[in-house]
């Protein structure tokens, strides 16, 4: 049997590949207005970066990473021998950890300097069970801002994300922006303890995962999709009652900047997110079309003031978010938004016989150099078949070259819609053409 692509991956064909290109273009154009410029980091990093950055108790790290060992170490691993941690690599499950590493490693932050604002787009890899809106290789567009803890950075980033969704055609009334704060190193430990106590008190009513989370990651129990857990956890202690004064003030300011920008949001005290690096602001954008409730987040992020220190860099505050391209596409399809189709060539060169092919080839090149998209017969078709092909490609005009035209020093230009014909001088053809098409 012919080999097929791996489960949970997709091929982006013609119009979709074009749409992904356009999607990134809209993103980077918009982000530039907010001072974010592109960055590219490797698609694989040392596994340790993700373990320390994302958190060793997270689902992403414990269950979802594609990890490889380099070279001959695989044989050792299979034989049960120890493999040094610096020869283990993982395909990036998300972009933040790699970007923060790159900013630290390349010394992009200057003491007292402006925050570093970067944006990225590319594939991420998570070994999840594939379903609608959940793939093993998927594309994210994301931004990160390092070196500023001001709440205006959070609000600016969130507003930019909402503007992007609108720019690609998702109406405001189909999206809900959920916001929350997770506190910081000062106030979160007390909240963690309170949640842990609550989970242990209700252990019998919760799923096994949540019981385990009491020790490893009690906040994640707030995010469990099991019905019983959702019910029990709705009565759990709320972060709002534990926040220290500075976290309270920070959160209030984020909200007031969102108000100032006229961006609507819903406060959700149970919003915790799946990655451990967050401090203070967290948020998610959910949609009401195209996907079921487990996959309805098209984007999300928050503040991570301890991540850079966690991976060995200087203590530097950070904020960012990422959105899922495939999920956006599902939403746009459900809304009936037209995907982009490749533009047809403006012109097709048809030759009466093979003697004109070299001339047609040269004229086609002149046209392309002048910015006119055109196509040429590469298969030695009959004139009739060349017209058929031009029609199939959707070309608006056909340039006909035969012995009579060559002798008269002209090209016959036929409009495919009206069948009108006109003659364009061969001399300076591309230049002449730009006046008529
Ligand atoms: P995340 O919420 O894990 O955050 O992913 C962001 C978005 O990626 C999700 O909202 C979703 O649209 C998309 N996504 C995630 N997993 C899949 C999947 N398996 N298949 C298809 N789409 C998926 C992050 O990744 C953080 N790095 C965001 C961030 C940046 N926080 C701070 N800076």
Tab-separated table of C-alpha atoms and ligand atoms in Angstrom:
chain	number	residue	atom	x	y	z
A	1	UNK	CA	0.000	0.000	0.000
A	2	UNK	CA	1.190	3.515	-0.754
A	3	UNK	CA	2.576	5.270	2.304
A	4	UNK	CA	0.199	7.842	3.763
A	5	UNK	CA	0.935	10.855	5.943
A	6	UNK	CA	1.146	10.351	9.702
A	7	UNK	CA	-2.074	10.548	11.697
A	8	UNK	CA	-2.826	14.015	13.026
A	9	UNK	CA	-0.910	15.797	10.257
A	10	UNK	CA	-2.221	17.618	7.191
A	11	UNK	CA	-1.065	18.600	3.739
A	12	UNK	CA	-1.832	22.210	2.909
A	13	UNK	CA	-2.801	22.145	-0.750
A	14	UNK	CA	-3.045	25.050	-3.232
A	15	UNK	CA	-5.656	27.415	-1.842
A	16	UNK	CA	-4.969	26.390	1.728
A	17	UNK	CA	-1.232	26.922	1.467
A	18	UNK	CA	-2.051	30.296	-0.035
A	19	UNK	CA	-4.383	31.082	2.821
A	20	UNK	CA	-1.707	30.180	5.392
A	21	UNK	CA	0.685	32.564	3.631
A	22	UNK	CA	-1.935	35.329	3.616
A	23	UNK	CA	-2.813	34.587	7.249
A	24	UNK	CA	0.801	35.135	8.302
A	25	UNK	CA	1.058	38.249	6.159
A	26	UNK	CA	-2.013	39.815	7.796
A	27	UNK	CA	-0.566	38.846	11.184
A	28	UNK	CA	2.925	40.272	10.710
A	29	UNK	CA	1.614	43.459	9.069
A	30	UNK	CA	-0.708	44.049	11.995
A	31	UNK	CA	1.837	43.126	14.668
A	32	UNK	CA	4.403	45.517	13.177
A	33	UNK	CA	2.049	48.376	14.054
A	34	UNK	CA	2.428	47.369	17.696
A	35	UNK	CA	6.223	47.053	17.477
A	36	UNK	CA	6.450	43.264	17.144
A	37	UNK	CA	8.985	41.961	14.638
A	38	UNK	CA	9.502	38.408	13.379
A	39	UNK	CA	11.689	35.779	15.011
A	40	UNK	CA	12.395	32.203	13.913
A	41	UNK	CA	13.632	29.596	16.355
A	42	UNK	CA	14.416	25.894	15.768
A	43	UNK	CA	11.529	23.407	15.635
A	44	UNK	CA	13.391	21.205	18.081
A	45	UNK	CA	15.062	22.119	21.336
A	46	UNK	CA	16.694	20.256	24.196
A	47	UNK	CA	13.939	18.358	26.000
A	48	UNK	CA	15.095	19.908	29.248
A	49	UNK	CA	14.016	23.358	28.038
A	50	UNK	CA	10.398	22.247	27.821
A	51	UNK	CA	10.526	20.215	31.036
A	52	UNK	CA	11.816	23.212	32.983
A	53	UNK	CA	9.919	25.863	31.056
A	54	UNK	CA	6.476	24.338	30.568
A	55	UNK	CA	6.516	22.251	33.754
A	56	UNK	CA	7.213	18.586	34.363
A	57	UNK	CA	3.723	17.854	35.698
A	58	UNK	CA	1.877	19.265	32.665
A	59	UNK	CA	0.079	17.019	30.167
A	60	UNK	CA	2.109	18.620	27.394
A	61	UNK	CA	5.403	17.459	28.940
A	62	UNK	CA	4.314	14.138	30.458
A	63	UNK	CA	2.167	12.843	27.603
A	64	UNK	CA	2.391	14.912	24.464
A	65	UNK	CA	5.987	15.571	23.455
A	66	UNK	CA	7.648	13.936	20.469
A	67	UNK	CA	11.083	13.244	21.896
A	68	UNK	CA	14.088	11.851	20.089
A	69	UNK	CA	17.573	10.927	21.175
A	70	UNK	CA	20.437	11.793	18.876
A	71	UNK	CA	22.318	9.292	16.752
A	72	UNK	CA	23.527	6.029	18.262
A	73	UNK	CA	21.921	6.891	21.597
A	74	UNK	CA	18.684	5.321	20.440
A	75	UNK	CA	20.248	1.864	20.582
A	76	UNK	CA	21.434	2.591	24.113
A	77	UNK	CA	17.979	3.762	25.142
A	78	UNK	CA	16.321	0.656	23.724
A	79	UNK	CA	18.861	-1.464	25.589
A	80	UNK	CA	17.778	0.265	28.790
A	81	UNK	CA	21.033	2.207	29.196
A	82	UNK	CA	21.117	5.735	30.520
A	83	UNK	CA	21.119	8.452	27.875
A	84	UNK	CA	22.498	11.841	28.875
A	85	UNK	CA	19.875	14.532	29.075
A	86	UNK	CA	21.753	16.762	26.627
A	87	UNK	CA	21.255	14.216	23.876
A	88	UNK	CA	17.467	14.222	24.250
A	89	UNK	CA	15.556	16.574	21.995
A	90	UNK	CA	11.877	17.323	21.570
A	91	UNK	CA	9.892	18.788	18.729
A	92	UNK	CA	8.554	22.052	20.102
A	93	UNK	CA	5.049	21.602	21.553
A	94	UNK	CA	4.707	25.413	21.727
A	95	UNK	CA	6.757	28.457	20.872
A	96	UNK	CA	7.246	30.405	24.092
A	97	UNK	CA	10.024	28.388	25.748
A	98	UNK	CA	12.189	28.439	22.595
A	99	UNK	CA	11.659	32.156	22.016
A	100	UNK	CA	12.519	33.023	25.621
A	101	UNK	CA	15.647	30.848	25.366
A	102	UNK	CA	16.623	32.585	22.112
A	103	UNK	CA	16.175	36.050	23.610
A	104	UNK	CA	18.326	35.092	26.616
A	105	UNK	CA	20.974	33.247	24.619
A	106	UNK	CA	21.386	36.007	22.042
A	107	UNK	CA	21.465	38.767	24.640
A	108	UNK	CA	18.593	40.661	23.017
A	109	UNK	CA	17.591	42.374	26.233
A	110	UNK	CA	19.487	45.474	27.231
A	111	UNK	CA	19.510	46.628	30.794
A	112	UNK	CA	17.111	49.535	31.106
A	113	UNK	CA	16.279	49.152	27.403
A	114	UNK	CA	12.930	48.862	25.745
A	115	UNK	CA	11.096	45.540	25.982
A	116	UNK	CA	11.820	43.017	23.233
A	117	UNK	CA	8.705	42.306	21.175
A	118	UNK	CA	8.772	39.356	18.787
A	119	UNK	CA	6.278	37.411	16.686
A	120	UNK	CA	6.476	33.959	15.139
A	121	UNK	CA	4.488	31.581	12.975
A	122	UNK	CA	5.125	27.914	12.369
A	123	UNK	CA	4.474	24.294	13.199
A	124	UNK	CA	4.153	22.914	16.739
A	125	UNK	CA	3.927	19.237	17.671
A	126	UNK	CA	1.833	17.522	20.318
A	127	UNK	CA	1.133	13.785	20.464
A	128	UNK	CA	-2.561	14.226	21.194
A	129	UNK	CA	-5.502	12.147	20.024
A	130	UNK	CA	-6.357	13.731	16.669
A	131	UNK	CA	-9.853	15.170	16.282
A	132	UNK	CA	-11.556	18.198	14.761
A	133	UNK	CA	-9.308	21.139	15.718
A	134	UNK	CA	-6.733	18.933	17.406
A	135	UNK	CA	-3.728	17.786	15.402
A	136	UNK	CA	-0.312	16.356	16.142
A	137	UNK	CA	1.362	18.906	13.910
A	138	UNK	CA	-0.449	22.220	13.875
A	139	UNK	CA	0.478	25.806	13.100
A	140	UNK	CA	0.578	28.586	15.612
A	141	UNK	CA	1.033	32.307	15.232
A	142	UNK	CA	2.283	33.865	18.445
A	143	UNK	CA	3.895	36.878	20.064
A	144	UNK	CA	6.142	37.310	23.081
A	145	UNK	CA	7.188	40.467	24.899
A	146	UNK	CA	10.114	40.232	27.308
A	147	UNK	CA	11.329	42.845	29.720
A	148	UNK	CA	8.172	44.680	30.810
A	149	UNK	CA	5.741	43.891	33.592
A	150	UNK	CA	3.404	46.807	33.006
A	151	UNK	CA	-0.252	45.757	32.645
A	152	UNK	CA	-0.485	47.893	29.497
A	153	UNK	CA	1.687	45.264	27.742
A	154	UNK	CA	-0.867	42.561	28.602
A	155	UNK	CA	-3.812	44.663	27.451
A	156	UNK	CA	-2.058	45.830	24.275
A	157	UNK	CA	-1.245	42.218	23.353
A	158	UNK	CA	-4.800	41.058	23.991
A	159	UNK	CA	-6.294	43.913	21.953
A	160	UNK	CA	-3.902	43.087	19.105
A	161	UNK	CA	-5.051	39.441	19.153
A	162	UNK	CA	-8.722	40.441	19.014
A	163	UNK	CA	-7.992	42.840	16.148
A	164	UNK	CA	-6.229	40.037	14.289
A	165	UNK	CA	-9.207	37.697	14.623
A	166	UNK	CA	-11.467	40.435	13.282
A	167	UNK	CA	-9.017	41.148	10.436
A	168	UNK	CA	-9.237	37.555	9.216
A	169	UNK	CA	-13.027	37.647	9.325
A	170	UNK	CA	-14.179	36.295	12.707
A	171	UNK	CA	-16.915	38.645	13.941
A	172	UNK	CA	-16.748	39.925	17.523
A	173	UNK	CA	-20.073	38.345	18.429
A	174	UNK	CA	-18.741	34.848	17.696
A	175	UNK	CA	-15.862	35.196	20.169
A	176	UNK	CA	-15.600	35.348	23.942
A	177	UNK	CA	-12.501	36.689	25.613
A	178	UNK	CA	-12.033	35.045	29.015
A	179	UNK	CA	-9.595	36.629	31.472
A	180	UNK	CA	-8.239	35.673	34.859
A	181	UNK	CA	-5.195	36.143	37.058
A	182	UNK	CA	-3.200	33.369	38.678
A	183	UNK	CA	-1.349	35.500	41.224
A	184	UNK	CA	2.400	35.318	41.694
A	185	UNK	CA	5.064	33.652	43.835
A	186	UNK	CA	3.853	35.660	46.809
A	187	UNK	CA	0.146	34.827	46.793
A	188	UNK	CA	-0.250	31.694	44.672
A	189	UNK	CA	1.266	29.200	47.175
A	190	UNK	CA	-1.532	29.877	49.670
A	191	UNK	CA	-4.125	29.418	46.927
A	192	UNK	CA	-2.448	26.194	45.784
A	193	UNK	CA	-2.589	24.870	49.336
A	194	UNK	CA	-6.246	25.814	49.698
A	195	UNK	CA	-7.099	24.064	46.436
A	196	UNK	CA	-5.095	21.019	47.413
A	197	UNK	CA	-7.004	20.821	50.686
A	198	UNK	CA	-10.321	21.162	48.842
A	199	UNK	CA	-9.385	18.425	46.350
A	200	UNK	CA	-8.309	16.058	49.133
A	201	UNK	CA	-11.565	16.758	50.985
A	202	UNK	CA	-13.539	15.837	47.849
A	203	UNK	CA	-11.201	13.166	46.495
A	204	UNK	CA	-13.938	10.510	46.370
A	205	UNK	CA	-16.009	12.625	43.974
A	206	UNK	CA	-13.168	13.468	41.567
A	207	UNK	CA	-11.533	11.556	38.704
A	208	UNK	CA	-8.203	9.838	39.243
A	209	UNK	CA	-6.314	12.497	37.316
A	210	UNK	CA	-7.678	15.229	39.574
A	211	UNK	CA	-6.881	13.237	42.703
A	212	UNK	CA	-3.295	13.002	41.500
A	213	UNK	CA	-3.319	16.714	40.685
A	214	UNK	CA	-3.830	17.513	44.386
A	215	UNK	CA	-0.096	16.868	44.797
A	216	UNK	CA	1.329	17.725	41.396
A	217	UNK	CA	-0.745	20.553	39.984
A	218	UNK	CA	-3.935	21.374	41.919
A	219	UNK	CA	-4.831	24.337	39.660
A	220	UNK	CA	-5.302	21.987	36.713
A	221	UNK	CA	-8.232	20.331	38.492
A	222	UNK	CA	-10.162	23.548	37.756
A	223	UNK	CA	-9.778	22.799	34.069
A	224	UNK	CA	-10.891	19.134	34.128
A	225	UNK	CA	-13.609	18.411	31.569
A	226	UNK	CA	-15.135	15.462	33.545
A	227	UNK	CA	-18.671	16.409	34.495
A	228	UNK	CA	-18.324	15.389	38.162
A	229	UNK	CA	-15.063	17.318	38.491
A	230	UNK	CA	-16.554	20.444	36.901
A	231	UNK	CA	-19.436	20.292	39.376
A	232	UNK	CA	-17.270	19.710	42.444
A	233	UNK	CA	-14.631	22.240	41.418
A	234	UNK	CA	-17.252	24.949	40.903
A	235	UNK	CA	-17.356	25.143	44.695
A	236	UNK	CA	-13.564	25.309	45.090
A	237	UNK	CA	-11.764	28.307	46.608
A	238	UNK	CA	-11.306	31.223	44.173
A	239	UNK	CA	-7.993	32.889	43.390
A	240	UNK	CA	-9.574	36.324	43.865
A	241	UNK	CA	-9.730	35.736	47.614
A	242	UNK	CA	-5.999	35.027	47.829
A	243	UNK	CA	-4.416	37.704	45.626
A	244	UNK	CA	-1.753	39.965	47.128
A	245	UNK	CA	-2.212	43.711	46.707
A	246	UNK	CA	0.194	44.064	43.787
A	247	UNK	CA	-1.435	41.205	41.818
A	248	UNK	CA	-4.861	42.676	42.527
A	249	UNK	CA	-3.726	46.086	41.255
A	250	UNK	CA	-2.066	44.556	38.178
A	251	UNK	CA	-5.209	42.641	37.237
A	252	UNK	CA	-7.424	45.691	37.796
A	253	UNK	CA	-5.209	47.737	35.469
A	254	UNK	CA	-5.213	45.101	32.736
A	255	UNK	CA	-9.003	45.207	32.832
A	256	UNK	CA	-9.147	48.974	32.842
A	257	UNK	CA	-6.897	49.159	29.763
A	258	UNK	CA	-9.163	46.638	28.024
A	259	UNK	CA	-12.123	48.825	28.975
A	260	UNK	CA	-10.312	51.861	27.607
A	261	UNK	CA	-9.793	50.051	24.296
A	262	UNK	CA	-13.460	49.020	24.225
A	263	UNK	CA	-12.616	45.304	24.184
A	264	UNK	CA	-15.267	43.161	25.884
A	265	UNK	CA	-14.180	40.332	28.202
A	266	UNK	CA	-15.626	37.886	30.691
A	267	UNK	CA	-13.843	37.209	33.959
A	268	UNK	CA	-13.446	33.489	34.547
A	269	UNK	CA	-11.875	32.637	37.917
A	270	UNK	CA	-11.518	28.971	36.854
A	271	UNK	CA	-9.396	29.739	33.792
A	272	UNK	CA	-5.975	28.167	34.478
A	273	UNK	CA	-4.460	27.036	31.114
A	274	UNK	CA	-2.362	23.949	30.448
A	275	UNK	CA	1.175	25.274	30.805
A	276	UNK	CA	2.833	25.882	34.168
A	277	UNK	CA	4.791	29.033	33.426
A	278	UNK	CA	1.965	31.522	33.869
A	279	UNK	CA	1.902	34.174	36.583
A	280	UNK	CA	-0.754	36.859	36.933
A	281	UNK	CA	-2.728	37.486	33.706
A	282	UNK	CA	-4.094	34.506	31.768
A	283	UNK	CA	-6.655	34.659	28.989
A	284	UNK	CA	-8.242	32.615	26.256
A	285	UNK	CA	-10.419	33.390	23.245
A	286	UNK	CA	-13.214	30.898	22.708
A	287	UNK	CA	-15.554	30.635	19.752
A	288	UNK	CA	-19.166	29.550	19.427
A	289	UNK	CA	-18.929	28.113	15.913
A	290	UNK	CA	-17.217	25.207	14.180
A	291	UNK	CA	-15.866	23.249	17.131
A	292	UNK	CA	-17.117	21.414	20.158
A	293	UNK	CA	-16.436	22.762	23.610
A	294	UNK	CA	-13.175	20.936	24.266
A	295	UNK	CA	-11.466	22.511	21.289
A	296	UNK	CA	-13.155	25.882	21.127
A	297	UNK	CA	-10.109	27.955	22.149
A	298	UNK	CA	-8.661	29.633	19.085
A	299	UNK	CA	-5.980	31.426	21.048
A	300	UNK	CA	-4.683	32.109	24.513
A	301	UNK	CA	-1.763	33.155	26.608
A	302	UNK	CA	-0.741	35.303	29.512
A	303	UNK	CA	2.078	36.608	31.631
A	304	UNK	CA	5.089	34.492	32.617
A	305	UNK	CA	7.323	36.579	34.863
A	306	UNK	CA	9.452	33.659	36.113
A	307	UNK	CA	9.990	31.676	32.908
A	308	UNK	CA	13.258	33.227	31.820
A	309	UNK	CA	14.803	32.738	35.279
A	310	UNK	CA	13.438	29.178	35.342
A	311	UNK	CA	15.403	28.271	32.217
A	312	UNK	CA	18.600	29.883	33.490
A	313	UNK	CA	18.392	33.466	32.192
A	314	UNK	CA	18.115	36.722	34.110
A	315	UNK	CA	14.926	37.289	36.041
A	316	UNK	CA	12.817	38.984	33.339
A	317	UNK	CA	9.064	39.476	33.099
A	318	UNK	CA	7.278	38.225	29.996
A	319	UNK	CA	3.908	38.192	28.295
A	320	UNK	CA	2.614	36.511	25.169
A	321	UNK	CA	0.011	34.451	23.400
A	322	UNK	CA	-0.439	32.015	20.564
A	323	UNK	CA	-3.346	31.228	18.284
A	324	UNK	CA	-4.090	28.061	16.335
A	325	UNK	CA	-4.219	28.503	12.564
A	326	UNK	CA	-6.192	25.298	11.890
A	327	UNK	CA	-8.843	26.206	14.446
A	328	UNK	CA	-9.235	29.675	12.915
A	329	UNK	CA	-9.682	28.038	9.538
A	330	UNK	CA	-12.387	25.712	10.859
A	331	UNK	CA	-14.219	28.724	12.277
A	332	UNK	CA	-13.947	30.672	9.014
A	333	UNK	CA	-15.250	27.674	7.063
A	334	UNK	CA	-18.171	27.276	9.460
A	335	UNK	CA	-18.950	30.970	8.961
A	336	UNK	CA	-18.889	30.464	5.197
A	337	UNK	CA	-15.937	32.818	4.714
A	338	UNK	CA	-14.352	32.354	1.319
A	339	UNK	CA	-10.915	30.771	1.382
A	340	UNK	CA	-8.443	32.328	-1.015
A	341	UNK	CA	-8.134	30.720	-4.419
A	342	UNK	CA	-4.868	31.079	-6.349
A	343	UNK	CA	-5.080	33.976	-8.851
A	344	UNK	CA	-5.357	32.633	-12.408
A	345	UNK	CA	-2.641	33.743	-14.844
A	346	UNK	CA	-3.701	36.913	-16.699
A	347	UNK	CA	-2.466	35.603	-20.011
A	348	UNK	CA	-1.925	32.311	-21.853
A	349	UNK	CA	0.483	32.032	-24.804
A	350	UNK	CA	-0.916	29.788	-27.526
A	351	UNK	CA	1.185	28.830	-30.551
A	352	UNK	CA	-0.253	27.789	-33.901
A	353	UNK	CA	2.706	25.485	-34.447
A	354	UNK	CA	6.007	24.565	-32.824
A	355	UNK	CA	7.961	27.225	-34.793
A	356	UNK	CA	6.593	29.994	-32.542
A	357	UNK	CA	7.355	28.281	-29.216
A	358	UNK	CA	10.759	29.901	-28.666
A	359	UNK	CA	9.274	33.347	-29.355
A	360	UNK	CA	6.316	32.645	-27.057
A	361	UNK	CA	8.718	31.442	-24.374
A	362	UNK	CA	10.693	34.693	-24.646
A	363	UNK	CA	7.542	36.874	-24.561
A	364	UNK	CA	6.218	34.967	-21.536
A	365	UNK	CA	9.477	35.697	-19.739
A	366	UNK	CA	9.248	39.401	-20.671
A	367	UNK	CA	5.712	39.504	-19.269
A	368	UNK	CA	6.715	37.827	-16.011
A	369	UNK	CA	9.644	40.214	-15.651
A	370	UNK	CA	7.108	43.041	-16.062
A	371	UNK	CA	4.943	41.556	-13.273
A	372	UNK	CA	2.282	39.926	-15.489
A	373	UNK	CA	1.387	36.332	-14.532
A	374	UNK	CA	1.230	34.155	-17.621
A	375	UNK	CA	1.261	30.527	-18.691
A	376	UNK	CA	2.655	28.718	-21.674
A	377	UNK	CA	1.980	25.329	-23.250
A	378	UNK	CA	4.590	22.854	-22.020
A	379	UNK	CA	3.050	19.788	-23.604
A	380	UNK	CA	2.937	20.475	-27.358
A	381	UNK	CA	-0.873	20.628	-27.416
A	382	UNK	CA	-2.915	21.504	-30.528
A	383	UNK	CA	-4.130	25.127	-30.776
A	384	UNK	CA	-7.634	24.029	-29.790
A	385	UNK	CA	-6.312	22.160	-26.763
A	386	UNK	CA	-4.242	25.205	-25.781
A	387	UNK	CA	-7.416	27.363	-25.772
A	388	UNK	CA	-9.153	24.726	-23.673
A	389	UNK	CA	-6.273	24.741	-21.216
A	390	UNK	CA	-6.341	28.568	-21.045
A	391	UNK	CA	-10.054	28.391	-20.268
A	392	UNK	CA	-9.501	25.726	-17.601
A	393	UNK	CA	-6.837	27.849	-15.914
A	394	UNK	CA	-9.187	30.850	-15.941
A	395	UNK	CA	-6.895	33.077	-18.050
A	396	UNK	CA	-8.653	36.279	-19.101
A	397	UNK	CA	-6.645	36.667	-22.320
A	398	UNK	CA	-4.917	34.391	-24.815
A	399	UNK	CA	-1.962	35.660	-26.850
A	400	UNK	CA	-1.965	33.818	-30.169
A	401	UNK	CA	1.230	33.463	-32.182
A	402	UNK	CA	1.171	31.953	-35.653
A	403	UNK	CA	3.247	32.396	-38.842
A	404	UNK	CA	0.978	35.262	-40.015
A	405	UNK	CA	1.324	37.160	-36.739
A	406	UNK	CA	5.092	36.684	-36.685
A	407	UNK	CA	5.354	37.903	-40.287
A	408	UNK	CA	3.260	40.970	-39.435
A	409	UNK	CA	5.223	41.644	-36.225
A	410	UNK	CA	2.164	41.370	-33.965
A	411	UNK	CA	0.571	39.123	-31.348
A	412	UNK	CA	-3.163	38.467	-31.571
A	413	UNK	CA	-4.762	38.997	-28.189
A	414	UNK	CA	-8.111	37.328	-27.619
A	415	UNK	CA	-10.368	38.213	-24.676
A	416	UNK	CA	-11.724	34.891	-23.401
A	417	UNK	CA	-14.969	36.376	-22.100
A	418	UNK	CA	-15.992	38.629	-25.027
A	419	UNK	CA	-14.014	36.825	-27.786
A	420	UNK	CA	-12.889	40.256	-28.973
A	421	UNK	CA	-9.524	40.235	-30.705
A	422	UNK	CA	-6.905	42.912	-31.099
A	423	UNK	CA	-3.367	43.060	-32.333
A	424	UNK	CA	-0.505	44.118	-30.123
A	425	UNK	CA	2.911	44.926	-31.649
A	426	UNK	CA	5.584	42.328	-30.935
A	427	UNK	CA	8.174	45.002	-30.393
A	428	UNK	CA	8.025	45.920	-26.688
A	429	UNK	CA	5.177	43.415	-26.177
A	430	UNK	CA	5.134	43.349	-22.367
A	431	UNK	CA	5.218	47.150	-22.246
A	432	UNK	CA	2.378	47.405	-24.840
A	433	UNK	CA	0.407	44.787	-22.984
A	434	UNK	CA	0.472	46.586	-19.668
A	435	UNK	CA	-1.643	49.306	-21.373
A	436	UNK	CA	-4.332	46.865	-22.535
A	437	UNK	CA	-4.774	44.321	-19.705
B	1	LIG	P1	-1.875	26.945	24.011
B	1	LIG	O1	-3.158	27.414	24.594
B	1	LIG	O2	-1.375	25.616	24.421
B	1	LIG	O3	-0.821	28.073	24.356
B	1	LIG	O4	-1.969	26.972	22.428
B	1	LIG	C1	-2.395	28.132	21.745
B	1	LIG	C2	-3.383	27.764	20.661
B	1	LIG	O5	-2.831	26.753	19.799
B	1	LIG	C3	-4.674	27.137	21.171
B	1	LIG	O6	-5.581	28.126	21.573
B	1	LIG	C4	-5.170	26.388	19.943
B	1	LIG	O7	-5.855	27.276	19.093
B	1	LIG	C5	-3.882	25.943	19.280
B	1	LIG	N1	-3.615	24.523	19.573
B	1	LIG	C6	-3.078	24.007	20.687
B	1	LIG	N2	-2.965	22.665	20.582
B	1	LIG	C7	-3.441	22.325	19.359
B	1	LIG	C8	-3.583	21.100	18.632
B	1	LIG	N3	-3.176	19.939	19.122
B	1	LIG	N4	-4.121	21.135	17.392
B	1	LIG	C9	-4.518	22.321	16.842
B	1	LIG	N5	-4.395	23.502	17.477
B	1	LIG	C10	-3.868	23.519	18.715
B	1	LIG	C11	0.489	28.029	23.983
B	1	LIG	O8	0.941	27.259	23.194
B	1	LIG	C12	1.334	29.114	24.625
B	1	LIG	N6	2.709	28.989	24.127
B	1	LIG	C13	0.760	30.486	24.339
B	1	LIG	C14	1.595	31.563	24.949
B	1	LIG	C15	2.496	32.329	24.299
B	1	LIG	N7	1.580	31.916	26.207
B	1	LIG	C16	2.458	32.873	26.387
B	1	LIG	N8	3.044	33.117	25.250
